[in-house]
Short mmCIF file of C-alpha atoms in Angstrom, two decimals:
data_model
loop_
_atom_site.label_atom_id
_atom_site.label_comp_id
_atom_site.label_asym_id
_atom_site.label_seq_id
_atom_site.Cartn_x
_atom_site.Cartn_y
_atom_site.Cartn_z
CA UNK H 1 56.65 -13.45 56.31
CA UNK H 2 59.99 -15.36 56.24
CA UNK H 3 58.16 -19.01 56.81
CA UNK H 4 55.35 -20.66 55.01
CA UNK H 5 53.39 -23.64 55.81
CA UNK H 6 53.81 -26.93 54.06
CA UNK H 7 52.48 -29.86 53.42
CA UNK H 8 54.51 -32.42 54.18
CA UNK H 9 52.75 -36.84 53.98
CA UNK H 10 49.66 -37.89 54.82
CA UNK H 11 51.88 -38.75 58.55
CA UNK H 12 52.91 -35.29 59.46
CA UNK H 13 50.41 -33.57 57.42
CA UNK H 14 52.44 -30.06 57.78
CA UNK H 15 54.42 -27.77 58.96
CA UNK H 16 56.76 -25.13 59.50
CA UNK H 17 59.07 -23.62 56.85
CA UNK H 18 62.41 -21.51 56.85
CA UNK H 19 61.83 -19.21 53.67
CA UNK H 20 65.60 -17.06 54.92
CA UNK H 21 68.33 -18.32 56.93
CA UNK H 22 67.30 -18.06 61.17
CA UNK H 23 70.51 -17.50 63.86
CA UNK H 24 70.25 -18.76 66.70
CA UNK H 25 68.66 -16.92 69.35
CA UNK H 26 66.73 -14.69 67.02
CA UNK H 27 63.01 -15.12 67.17
CA UNK H 28 61.43 -16.30 63.54
CA UNK H 29 57.84 -15.12 63.87
CA UNK H 30 56.19 -13.83 66.79
CA UNK H 31 51.20 -14.18 67.08
CA UNK H 32 48.93 -13.09 69.57
CA UNK H 33 46.21 -16.69 70.02
CA UNK H 34 43.32 -16.94 68.15
CA UNK H 35 42.22 -17.75 71.77
CA UNK H 36 42.89 -17.48 75.77
CA UNK H 37 42.56 -18.80 79.46
CA UNK H 38 43.80 -18.81 82.90
CA UNK H 39 44.18 -22.34 84.00
CA UNK H 40 41.52 -22.03 86.11
CA UNK H 41 43.27 -22.93 90.08
CA UNK H 42 46.17 -20.43 88.85
CA UNK H 43 43.06 -17.70 89.15
CA UNK H 44 41.40 -19.51 92.72
CA UNK H 45 44.72 -19.02 93.79
CA UNK H 46 45.60 -15.31 93.15
CA UNK H 47 47.03 -15.15 89.97
CA UNK H 48 45.30 -11.79 89.03
CA UNK H 49 46.07 -11.70 85.35
CA UNK H 50 44.03 -9.72 82.55
CA UNK H 51 41.32 -12.22 81.90
CA UNK H 52 41.75 -11.75 77.44
CA UNK H 53 45.54 -11.33 77.24
CA UNK H 54 47.26 -13.15 80.69
CA UNK H 55 48.89 -9.78 81.61
CA UNK H 56 49.46 -9.70 85.52
CA UNK H 57 47.17 -7.54 87.09
CA UNK H 58 49.53 -7.38 89.80
CA UNK H 59 53.39 -5.76 90.07
CA UNK H 60 56.29 -7.64 90.02
CA UNK H 61 56.32 -6.40 93.74
CA UNK H 62 52.99 -7.47 95.20
CA UNK H 63 53.26 -11.32 92.89
CA UNK H 64 56.50 -12.04 95.57
CA UNK H 65 55.13 -10.52 99.28
CA UNK H 66 52.69 -12.92 98.00
CA UNK H 67 53.93 -15.83 97.30
CA UNK H 68 57.25 -16.07 100.55
CA UNK H 69 54.06 -14.06 102.18
CA UNK H 70 56.41 -10.99 103.06
CA UNK H 71 54.44 -8.48 102.97
CA UNK H 72 57.53 -6.19 103.62
CA UNK H 73 59.07 -7.94 100.83
CA UNK H 74 60.52 -4.89 98.37
CA UNK H 75 62.60 -5.86 95.63
CA UNK H 76 66.17 -4.40 93.57
CA UNK H 77 65.33 -2.35 90.66
CA UNK H 78 60.73 -2.87 91.27
CA UNK H 79 61.46 0.39 88.88
CA UNK H 80 61.79 -1.77 85.77
CA UNK H 81 58.30 -3.65 86.61
CA UNK H 82 55.96 -2.91 83.24
CA UNK H 83 52.95 -3.57 85.15
CA UNK H 84 51.16 -0.27 85.05
CA UNK H 85 47.67 -0.81 87.20
CA UNK H 86 45.84 2.26 86.14
CA UNK H 87 45.00 1.31 83.08
CA UNK H 88 43.15 -1.91 84.91
CA UNK H 89 39.98 -2.16 84.04
CA UNK H 90 36.59 -4.75 84.90
CA UNK H 91 33.57 -4.72 83.59
CA UNK H 92 30.55 -3.33 84.87
CA UNK H 93 28.40 -6.72 84.73
CA UNK H 94 30.91 -9.05 85.47
CA UNK H 95 33.67 -7.94 87.17
CA UNK H 96 35.81 -9.69 85.04
CA UNK H 97 39.24 -7.56 85.15
CA UNK H 98 41.88 -6.33 82.08
CA UNK H 99 44.61 -4.89 81.82
CA UNK H 100 43.34 -1.69 79.58
CA UNK H 101 39.47 -0.58 77.85
CA UNK H 102 42.04 -2.44 74.46
CA UNK H 103 42.15 -5.67 76.04
CA UNK H 104 38.34 -5.26 77.33
CA UNK H 105 36.76 -4.34 74.53
CA UNK H 106 38.73 -6.60 72.60
CA UNK H 107 37.73 -9.45 74.57
CA UNK H 108 33.56 -7.39 74.32
CA UNK H 109 33.67 -8.11 70.67
CA UNK H 110 34.94 -11.46 70.12
CA UNK H 111 32.89 -13.88 72.67
CA UNK H 112 32.49 -12.08 76.50
CA UNK H 113 29.19 -10.51 74.77
CA UNK H 114 28.15 -13.42 75.10
CA UNK H 115 29.36 -15.04 77.92
CA UNK H 116 28.34 -12.34 80.19
CA UNK H 117 26.72 -12.18 83.36
CA UNK H 118 25.49 -9.87 84.74
CA UNK H 119 26.51 -10.76 89.15
CA UNK H 120 23.76 -12.32 90.54
CA UNK H 121 23.67 -13.66 94.45
CA UNK H 122 23.23 -16.68 92.62
CA UNK H 123 25.73 -16.63 90.85
CA UNK H 124 26.99 -20.06 92.24
CA UNK H 125 23.97 -21.83 89.79
CA UNK H 126 24.78 -19.92 86.93
CA UNK H 127 26.07 -23.39 84.61
CA UNK H 128 29.26 -21.40 83.64
CA UNK H 129 29.96 -21.08 86.80
CA UNK H 130 29.48 -25.17 87.68
CA UNK H 131 31.31 -25.80 84.68
CA UNK H 132 34.43 -24.24 85.92
CA UNK H 133 34.34 -25.45 89.65
CA UNK H 134 33.39 -29.62 87.98
CA UNK H 135 36.50 -29.04 86.39
CA UNK H 136 38.63 -27.47 89.43
CA UNK H 137 37.64 -30.30 91.33
CA UNK H 138 38.68 -32.83 88.75
CA UNK H 139 42.46 -31.24 88.49
CA UNK H 140 43.84 -29.69 91.09
CA UNK H 141 47.26 -28.19 89.91
CA UNK H 142 49.56 -27.48 88.83
CA UNK H 143 46.56 -28.19 85.42
CA UNK H 144 47.96 -28.58 82.26
CA UNK H 145 44.90 -26.85 80.21
CA UNK H 146 41.71 -26.34 80.98
CA UNK H 147 37.69 -26.58 80.32
CA UNK H 148 36.29 -23.43 80.48
CA UNK H 149 39.06 -23.03 77.07
CA UNK H 150 35.31 -24.07 75.08
CA UNK H 151 33.11 -22.31 76.07
CA UNK H 152 35.41 -19.23 74.31
CA UNK H 153 35.76 -20.64 70.66
CA UNK H 154 32.35 -21.27 70.90
CA UNK H 155 31.37 -17.89 71.41
CA UNK H 156 33.95 -16.12 69.35
CA UNK H 157 32.07 -18.58 66.73
CA UNK H 158 28.80 -17.58 67.17
CA UNK H 159 30.35 -13.68 67.92
CA UNK H 160 32.35 -13.63 64.10
CA UNK H 161 31.06 -11.54 61.03
CA UNK H 162 31.67 -15.05 59.45
CA UNK H 163 30.97 -17.87 61.71
CA UNK H 164 32.71 -20.69 59.18
CA UNK H 165 34.91 -18.80 59.17
CA UNK H 166 35.63 -19.63 62.65
CA UNK H 167 34.86 -22.58 62.55
CA UNK H 168 37.41 -23.16 59.97
CA UNK H 169 39.57 -21.24 61.81
CA UNK H 170 39.61 -23.71 65.02
CA UNK H 171 38.79 -27.21 62.94
CA UNK H 172 42.25 -27.00 61.78
CA UNK H 173 43.53 -27.33 64.44
CA UNK H 174 41.42 -30.91 64.56
CA UNK H 175 43.06 -34.08 62.18
CA UNK H 176 41.68 -36.39 63.97
CA UNK H 177 38.96 -39.63 63.77
CA UNK H 178 35.70 -39.91 65.97
CA UNK H 179 37.17 -42.39 67.63
CA UNK H 180 41.27 -41.08 68.07
CA UNK H 181 39.26 -37.55 69.97
CA UNK H 182 37.24 -40.11 72.22
CA UNK H 183 40.45 -41.70 72.74
CA UNK H 184 42.61 -38.44 73.78
CA UNK H 185 39.28 -36.45 75.65
CA UNK H 186 38.62 -39.61 78.41
CA UNK H 187 42.53 -39.20 78.23
CA UNK H 188 43.24 -35.62 79.10
CA UNK H 189 39.96 -35.79 81.32
CA UNK H 190 41.18 -39.04 83.32
CA UNK H 191 40.47 -42.40 83.51
CA UNK H 192 38.62 -42.13 87.05
CA UNK H 193 36.70 -38.86 85.30
CA UNK H 194 35.35 -40.99 82.55
CA UNK H 195 31.68 -40.48 83.89
CA UNK H 196 31.84 -37.51 84.43
CA UNK H 197 32.62 -36.16 80.75
CA UNK H 198 28.18 -36.19 80.64
CA UNK H 199 27.61 -34.10 83.28
CA UNK H 200 31.04 -31.77 82.08
CA UNK H 201 28.74 -31.85 78.27
CA UNK H 202 25.20 -31.31 79.81
CA UNK H 203 26.95 -28.06 81.57
CA UNK H 204 28.53 -26.96 78.48
CA UNK H 205 24.78 -27.08 76.83
CA UNK H 206 23.00 -25.14 79.59
CA UNK H 207 25.09 -22.76 79.65
CA UNK H 208 25.32 -21.63 75.39
CA UNK H 209 22.73 -20.63 73.42
CA UNK H 210 22.66 -23.52 70.44
CA UNK H 211 22.83 -20.93 67.39
CA UNK H 212 25.19 -21.18 65.00
CA UNK H 213 27.35 -24.02 67.07
CA UNK H 214 24.42 -26.87 67.74
CA UNK H 215 27.47 -29.27 65.93
CA UNK H 216 29.51 -28.32 68.94
CA UNK H 217 27.36 -28.68 70.92
CA UNK H 218 26.52 -33.01 70.26
CA UNK H 219 28.73 -35.82 72.27
CA UNK H 220 30.76 -35.64 69.43
CA UNK H 221 31.18 -32.44 68.84
CA UNK H 222 32.63 -31.43 72.48
CA UNK H 223 35.04 -34.69 72.77
CA UNK H 224 36.37 -32.66 68.95
CA UNK H 225 36.33 -29.75 71.87
CA UNK H 226 38.03 -31.65 74.47
CA UNK H 227 40.79 -33.03 72.46
CA UNK H 228 41.31 -29.90 70.38
CA UNK H 229 42.48 -28.74 74.07
CA UNK H 230 44.23 -31.24 74.53
CA UNK H 231 46.25 -32.09 72.02
CA UNK H 232 47.52 -27.93 72.00
CA UNK H 233 52.62 -23.91 77.12
CA UNK H 234 62.44 -7.43 80.04
CA UNK H 235 65.72 -7.91 79.71
CA UNK H 236 68.49 -5.18 81.83
CA UNK H 237 71.86 -4.81 81.48
CA UNK H 238 72.98 -4.31 85.07
CA UNK H 239 77.22 -3.70 86.49
CA UNK H 240 78.95 -7.09 87.00
CA UNK H 241 78.70 -6.11 90.35
CA UNK H 242 74.98 -5.36 90.54
CA UNK H 243 74.01 -8.83 88.38
CA UNK H 244 75.83 -11.34 91.57
CA UNK H 245 73.88 -8.68 94.15
CA UNK H 246 70.72 -9.37 92.09
CA UNK H 247 71.36 -12.70 91.62
CA UNK H 248 71.74 -13.50 95.28
CA UNK H 249 68.68 -11.73 96.08
CA UNK H 250 66.84 -14.03 93.54
CA UNK H 251 67.75 -16.82 95.09
CA UNK H 252 67.08 -16.23 98.20
CA UNK H 253 63.73 -14.50 96.76
CA UNK H 254 62.65 -19.01 95.19
CA UNK H 255 63.97 -19.95 98.73
CA UNK H 256 61.12 -18.72 100.15
CA UNK H 257 58.74 -18.64 98.30
CA UNK H 258 58.69 -22.73 97.44
CA UNK H 259 58.62 -22.86 100.79
CA UNK H 260 54.95 -20.74 101.01
CA UNK H 261 54.23 -21.51 97.05
CA UNK H 262 55.80 -24.72 95.99
CA UNK H 263 56.42 -24.80 92.51
CA UNK H 264 53.36 -22.93 91.69
CA UNK H 265 54.91 -19.15 90.48
CA UNK H 266 53.50 -18.12 86.97
CA UNK H 267 50.94 -16.93 85.51
CA UNK H 268 49.86 -20.14 83.27
CA UNK H 269 46.93 -20.71 81.27
CA UNK H 270 45.88 -22.64 77.30
CA UNK H 271 45.86 -20.58 74.37
CA UNK H 272 45.21 -21.62 70.60
CA UNK H 273 48.10 -20.49 68.42
CA UNK H 274 47.52 -20.08 64.69
CA UNK H 275 51.46 -20.48 63.11
CA UNK H 276 52.74 -21.88 65.61
CA UNK H 277 50.68 -25.09 65.40
CA UNK H 278 52.20 -26.56 62.42
CA UNK H 279 55.71 -27.11 63.54
CA UNK H 280 56.15 -30.98 63.92
CA UNK H 281 57.79 -31.73 67.07
CA UNK H 282 61.61 -33.00 67.23
CA UNK H 283 63.93 -34.82 70.34
CA UNK H 284 65.78 -32.04 68.92
CA UNK H 285 63.80 -29.17 68.44
CA UNK H 286 65.07 -26.23 67.36
CA UNK H 287 63.07 -23.31 68.07
CA UNK H 288 60.97 -23.31 71.19
CA UNK H 289 58.50 -21.06 72.27
CA UNK H 290 58.82 -18.09 75.03
CA UNK H 291 56.21 -15.16 75.65
CA UNK H 292 58.84 -12.60 75.63
CA UNK H 293 55.80 -9.51 76.16
CA UNK H 294 54.66 -10.98 79.77
CA UNK H 295 51.44 -11.86 78.07
CA UNK H 296 50.03 -14.26 76.07
CA UNK H 297 51.91 -12.70 72.45
CA UNK H 298 54.12 -15.66 71.38
CA UNK H 299 57.61 -15.61 70.53
CA UNK H 300 59.25 -18.61 69.09
CA UNK H 301 62.73 -18.82 69.39
CA UNK H 302 65.55 -19.75 66.79
CA UNK H 303 67.65 -21.96 69.45
CA UNK H 304 69.63 -22.61 66.75
CA UNK H 305 71.37 -22.03 62.99
CA UNK H 306 68.34 -22.20 60.38
CA UNK H 307 69.00 -22.61 57.53
CA UNK H 308 66.55 -21.27 54.23
CA UNK H 309 64.52 -24.15 53.40
CA UNK H 310 65.28 -26.65 56.47
CA UNK H 311 61.57 -27.33 58.91
CA UNK H 312 61.23 -25.52 62.47
CA UNK H 313 60.24 -27.85 64.93
CA UNK H 314 59.94 -27.70 68.67
CA UNK H 315 59.39 -29.65 71.15
CA UNK H 316 56.09 -31.19 72.71
CA UNK H 317 57.75 -33.00 75.41
CA UNK H 318 59.62 -31.22 78.88
CA UNK H 319 63.50 -30.77 78.85
CA UNK H 320 63.02 -33.59 81.47
CA UNK H 321 61.89 -36.40 79.13
CA UNK H 322 63.43 -35.38 76.04
CA UNK H 323 66.58 -37.31 78.20
CA UNK H 324 64.68 -39.80 78.42
CA UNK H 325 64.46 -42.87 76.40
CA UNK H 326 63.58 -43.34 73.04
CA UNK H 327 61.13 -45.07 73.86
CA UNK H 328 59.98 -43.15 77.39
CA UNK H 329 59.79 -40.40 74.36
CA UNK H 330 58.14 -41.98 72.30
CA UNK H 331 55.71 -43.73 75.22
CA UNK H 332 54.47 -40.37 76.37
CA UNK H 333 53.67 -38.62 72.34
CA UNK H 334 51.69 -41.88 71.69
CA UNK H 335 49.83 -41.54 74.61
CA UNK H 336 49.37 -37.68 74.96
CA UNK H 337 49.04 -37.55 70.97
CA UNK H 338 48.81 -40.25 69.04
CA UNK H 339 51.84 -40.20 67.06
CA UNK H 340 55.35 -41.90 66.96
CA UNK H 341 58.73 -39.61 66.16
CA UNK H 342 60.33 -40.68 63.40
CA UNK H 343 63.26 -37.33 64.21
CA UNK H 344 66.31 -37.85 64.08
CA UNK H 345 67.16 -38.51 67.61
CA UNK H 346 64.33 -41.00 67.07
CA UNK H 347 66.08 -43.37 64.66
CA UNK H 348 69.81 -42.87 65.70
CA UNK H 349 68.11 -44.88 68.65
CA UNK H 350 65.90 -47.07 66.74
CA UNK H 351 67.63 -50.48 67.06
CA UNK H 352 67.94 -49.70 71.61
CA UNK H 353 66.00 -51.66 74.48
CA UNK H 354 61.83 -51.02 74.45
CA UNK H 355 62.49 -50.18 77.97
CA UNK H 356 60.67 -46.65 80.03
CA UNK H 357 63.96 -44.74 81.77
CA UNK H 358 63.21 -45.70 84.97
CA UNK H 359 63.46 -49.45 83.69
CA UNK H 360 66.40 -49.00 83.44
CA UNK H 361 67.67 -47.53 85.75
CA UNK H 362 66.66 -50.24 88.11
CA UNK H 363 68.99 -52.32 85.62
CA UNK H 364 72.08 -50.31 86.75
CA UNK H 365 70.65 -50.41 90.19
CA UNK H 366 70.31 -54.01 90.22
CA UNK H 367 73.96 -55.18 88.16
#
């Protein structure tokens, strides 16, 4: 490969480094997730996605019609939509849908054989159903993750030919102490839901056979899994005239979507990526993660020119937060990831006042 993982120090641990030059805009690497899962409310709001790779199961036109509540809407260039509904298949026992038999087979062989349960009139009594419903009541959209990826992680370990190797693959995402895991778990669940962590834990224990995973089903093991997910979200050439026309149509389309659906517009989920997880944070990242294949396959794209030997970094913060003060950025990083950034931008701003950007704004308004 054109990248390598290296040890850095006791603070950063490891990092991802380029073995060759990359030009801005080039794809550094692509990888499929070890495991992924659609957000709970995202599915509840009708965002149909393959249960294995998250590829949309509705056409772009169907998606736009639903989001705008305009069943008569027609999209230009709808022939460019890559959703092939003729390939959609579903589990005969639980009705979960997949974009193809390839994904259905892969899911069954990796985790679904363990998690699948037959359709029953008492479906709502199943602990996995209750776990999902409780999570939804604790975390209204927009979500940042879902607890439902944890059963998939555990089922993946149980179904693996080599469970120890599978367990080690997931443990690579865990580099914290028991106390750190506890802090992240409670921050992730929210202060007002601290008492419900035991209920979530009990539902998971009821849902899973302890074979090969008993240590993950302890209270400490459960907090480790919560911390794990808490710290780890077709171009077509047109003529200038067509591009202007399309831009106007898209502007109007998003205006209609905003009126009916707000900003809740995409298939969204959580996933664990082996290579991407080795990318350290920087407030001036030289790469970003994108999804060029309309599914869960991740593409890491260079934002700037990267030289052989350079560390490849991404941002753990959204674009808006990156523009805030050093203190604001590090406050969020410390709360959510338990580290303070020492990138060149933060070093340059090291002597700035320790106030948040909001406080800066307030002081400017009062002057």
